[in-house]
Amino acid sequence: MVGFSGLSDLCSVPPCSPNVCAVQKLIGTNRKYFTNCKQWYQRKICGKSTVISYECCPGYEKVPGEKGCPAALPLSNIYETLGVVGSATTQLYSDRSNLRPEIEGPGSFTIFAPSNEAWASLSAETLDSLVSNVNIELLNALRYHMVNKRVLTDDLKHGTTLNSMYQNLPIQIHHYPNGIVTVNCARLLKADHHATNGVVHVIDKVISTTTNSIQHIVETEESLETLRAAVAASDLNSLLESEGQYTLLAPTNEAFEKIPRETLNRILGDPEALRDLLNHHILKSAMCAEAIIAGLTMETLEGTTLDVGCSGEELTLNGKPIIANKDILATNGVVHFVNELLIPDSAKTLFELAQESEVSESMNFFRQAGLSSHLTGSERVTLLAPVNDVFKDKPISVDSNMKNLLLNHIVKDQLSSKYLYHGQKLQTLGDKELRVFVYRNNLCIENACIAAHDKRGRFGTLFSVDKMLTPPTGSVMDVLKADHRFSTLVAAIQSAGLTENLNRPGTYTVFAPTNEAFRAMPQGELNKLMGNAKELGNILRFHMADEILVSGAVSALVRLKSMQGDKLEVSAKNNIIHVNKEPVAESDIMATNGVIHAVNSVLQPQASRPQERGDEPADPALEIFKQASALSKVKTKNKAKKPVTVELQKLHFANSDLKITSHSGFDLQRE
């Protein structure tokens, strides 16, 4: 083959470079990937840079002065073809083993020919055993690389087998989505070199016969003794013996020894956890190491996923280079030995789920409070664990009050957030009832919103939440009365006759003005307000809404209809909640029938209804009022004329709080 430099990208200008193939070489190694236009691997393989060069495609050669490789070479037999495709060693051994006459003669064969480098990489012991008995061992080895028909790359389908010319023993074929083809986990280097009596494919390894199942490998390998016992205890023997194409990530004895004895004994003694553990080490398809050139996600039999990747020459699992021995081929798949145990969430306790996570500080507090038994045993619970940032620069003392609060972060029963619904009630181990709030942008339990995906363990589920949860202790009125900051507001509510409203069951949001807010009002205005029960009630209702809005539900802007009728605009900026552009002094004071947000100013409703926004429907009653007013002005313009009475039938509008009553002129009222 002839190398080229300075050629244009073959994919973009194929007419300019006929019969030129791209070669992707891994810098610093002898590894080459003969890629096509769909498989550039983003110029990197296993994180390492590559260099693209160009060669004549199989069967063609360069002509001086001509572009590309226009000249087609005459076909020769397989034996002669081996010498020109980089497999001269295979050609030599074919001669020594008396295979040459067969592959020079008539017929239609396919040979998967190991490259020269593949033969050189064999151990001295293996190579000696082959060449010392060329007429049997070497001949049989070569015939195992052959198929008694012509098989091109397009015929090499994923998961299929071909019968070799050595006792019809199967050769396993895998054709992966990234374009890589493996033959018994040996990578196809150069494909489809045609010959007069067949086709030659160059592969990167000398392949050997496979007669053992995955289960047999587990049973006979000394370093898998603990795994062998675990497989027997979980009754997975039949699966690992069955037909199929699996990948077993086999934990070695060393991998099991790295696990704390208490954890290992717990899992080995729990059939369900043990089965989940083992299924987490079995991939649903056979994955040879040579097919992994970048990160990909693989599904396990347990239903979980593992990130399988590579870094240079090493394979990685979830980013760690823990594969110790790779590509042990079996009749029903492939085995890779791993030196770390991969414990799935479903086999972990709540404490184990939280290790090296964003809730580690919370777990320390639960431990200090003596609540470990709830989080390590077989009790079905859901833990609401605040993330570490909640405790940043906040010294926490774990006293009896803190213990009771932490108990209310443990919910009875093992839940999944995807099944939670708005208004759902949850019971805690501290005998409190918690409410679920579902918003457009968040899912909250009381004032705490879920900050990450669930982690579902063996008996418990972990919800990471963004705040310490504060269970409600009484009605809105009870909470206001108990807080000295709201004494003026409490008196105002009583004067306006709203006490009963805020005591009964409901879903209220109250933007509660503090005493400071009332003191900031001009004295005369305050006295006037307090002396007018109707106006006072109107102002107070403007601070209330008939739905619960916690701070976690506010992302940018939320428009909330007040009980007075006008809208409240609630927004968040720099982690501070604002209502009608006034900052909230303290948010999320939870009550059994609502939530309170403290504000240091008294909010004033707009004197008149604002102009309609483009995203809101017009108020029909207001439109009629405007038209009728205009008509009235026209009719009464000439005062010398007899007064004109405009009679309107009584109209009620569902969208409006305006009422127009039938009589002379207009009576505009608020309902």
PDB file of C-alpha atoms in Angstrom, residues 262-263 265-267 270 273 345-355 363-364 366-368 370-383 410 429 457-462:
ATOM      1  CA  GLU A 262     -20.016  -5.987  57.752  1.00  0.00           C
ATOM      2  CA  THR A 263     -21.258  -4.766  54.359  1.00  0.00           C
ATOM      3  CA  ASN A 265     -21.769 -10.226  55.119  1.00  0.00           C
ATOM      4  CA  ARG A 266     -25.013  -8.242  54.940  1.00  0.00           C
ATOM      5  CA  ILE A 267     -25.177  -8.568  51.140  1.00  0.00           C
ATOM      6  CA  ASP A 270     -29.568 -11.174  51.746  1.00  0.00           C
ATOM      7  CA  ALA A 273     -29.404  -7.811  47.517  1.00  0.00           C
ATOM      8  CA  ASP A 345     -27.825   1.310  44.880  1.00  0.00           C
ATOM      9  CA  SER A 346     -30.452  -1.398  45.245  1.00  0.00           C
ATOM     10  CA  ALA A 347     -28.091  -3.397  47.494  1.00  0.00           C
ATOM     11  CA  LYS A 348     -27.085  -0.463  49.711  1.00  0.00           C
ATOM     12  CA  THR A 349     -28.321   0.934  53.013  1.00  0.00           C
ATOM     13  CA  LEU A 350     -29.235   4.605  53.265  1.00  0.00           C
ATOM     14  CA  PHE A 351     -25.890   5.331  54.921  1.00  0.00           C
ATOM     15  CA  GLU A 352     -24.072   3.612  52.063  1.00  0.00           C
ATOM     16  CA  LEU A 353     -26.114   5.550  49.494  1.00  0.00           C
ATOM     17  CA  ALA A 354     -25.018   8.807  51.109  1.00  0.00           C
ATOM     18  CA  GLN A 355     -21.298   8.024  51.174  1.00  0.00           C
ATOM     19  CA  MET A 363     -25.698  11.707  57.631  1.00  0.00           C
ATOM     20  CA  ASN A 364     -23.252  12.739  60.347  1.00  0.00           C
ATOM     21  CA  PHE A 366     -28.378  11.464  61.901  1.00  0.00           C
ATOM     22  CA  ARG A 367     -25.574   9.328  63.288  1.00  0.00           C
ATOM     23  CA  GLN A 368     -24.907  11.738  66.174  1.00  0.00           C
ATOM     24  CA  GLY A 370     -28.631   8.026  67.441  1.00  0.00           C
ATOM     25  CA  LEU A 371     -30.876   7.374  64.417  1.00  0.00           C
ATOM     26  CA  SER A 372     -28.535   4.996  62.582  1.00  0.00           C
ATOM     27  CA  SER A 373     -30.746   1.967  63.179  1.00  0.00           C
ATOM     28  CA  HIS A 374     -33.489   3.499  61.013  1.00  0.00           C
ATOM     29  CA  LEU A 375     -31.039   3.994  58.156  1.00  0.00           C
ATOM     30  CA  THR A 376     -29.172   0.692  58.183  1.00  0.00           C
ATOM     31  CA  GLY A 377     -31.819  -1.905  59.021  1.00  0.00           C
ATOM     32  CA  SER A 378     -34.714  -3.465  57.137  1.00  0.00           C
ATOM     33  CA  GLU A 379     -37.207  -0.707  57.967  1.00  0.00           C
ATOM     34  CA  ARG A 380     -38.906   0.694  54.851  1.00  0.00           C
ATOM     35  CA  VAL A 381     -38.327   4.469  54.971  1.00  0.00           C
ATOM     36  CA  THR A 382     -37.576   7.505  52.839  1.00  0.00           C
ATOM     37  CA  LEU A 383     -34.894   9.900  54.032  1.00  0.00           C
ATOM     38  CA  ILE A 410     -37.549  10.241  57.916  1.00  0.00           C
ATOM     39  CA  LEU A 429     -41.218   8.809  62.287  1.00  0.00           C
ATOM     40  CA  GLY A 457     -31.559   1.445  48.253  1.00  0.00           C
ATOM     41  CA  ARG A 458     -32.370  -2.025  49.552  1.00  0.00           C
ATOM     42  CA  PHE A 459     -34.947  -0.840  52.086  1.00  0.00           C
ATOM     43  CA  GLY A 460     -34.762   2.957  51.967  1.00  0.00           C
ATOM     44  CA  THR A 461     -34.882   5.742  49.399  1.00  0.00           C
ATOM     45  CA  LEU A 462     -32.756   8.876  49.621  1.00  0.00           C
TER      46      LEU A 462
END
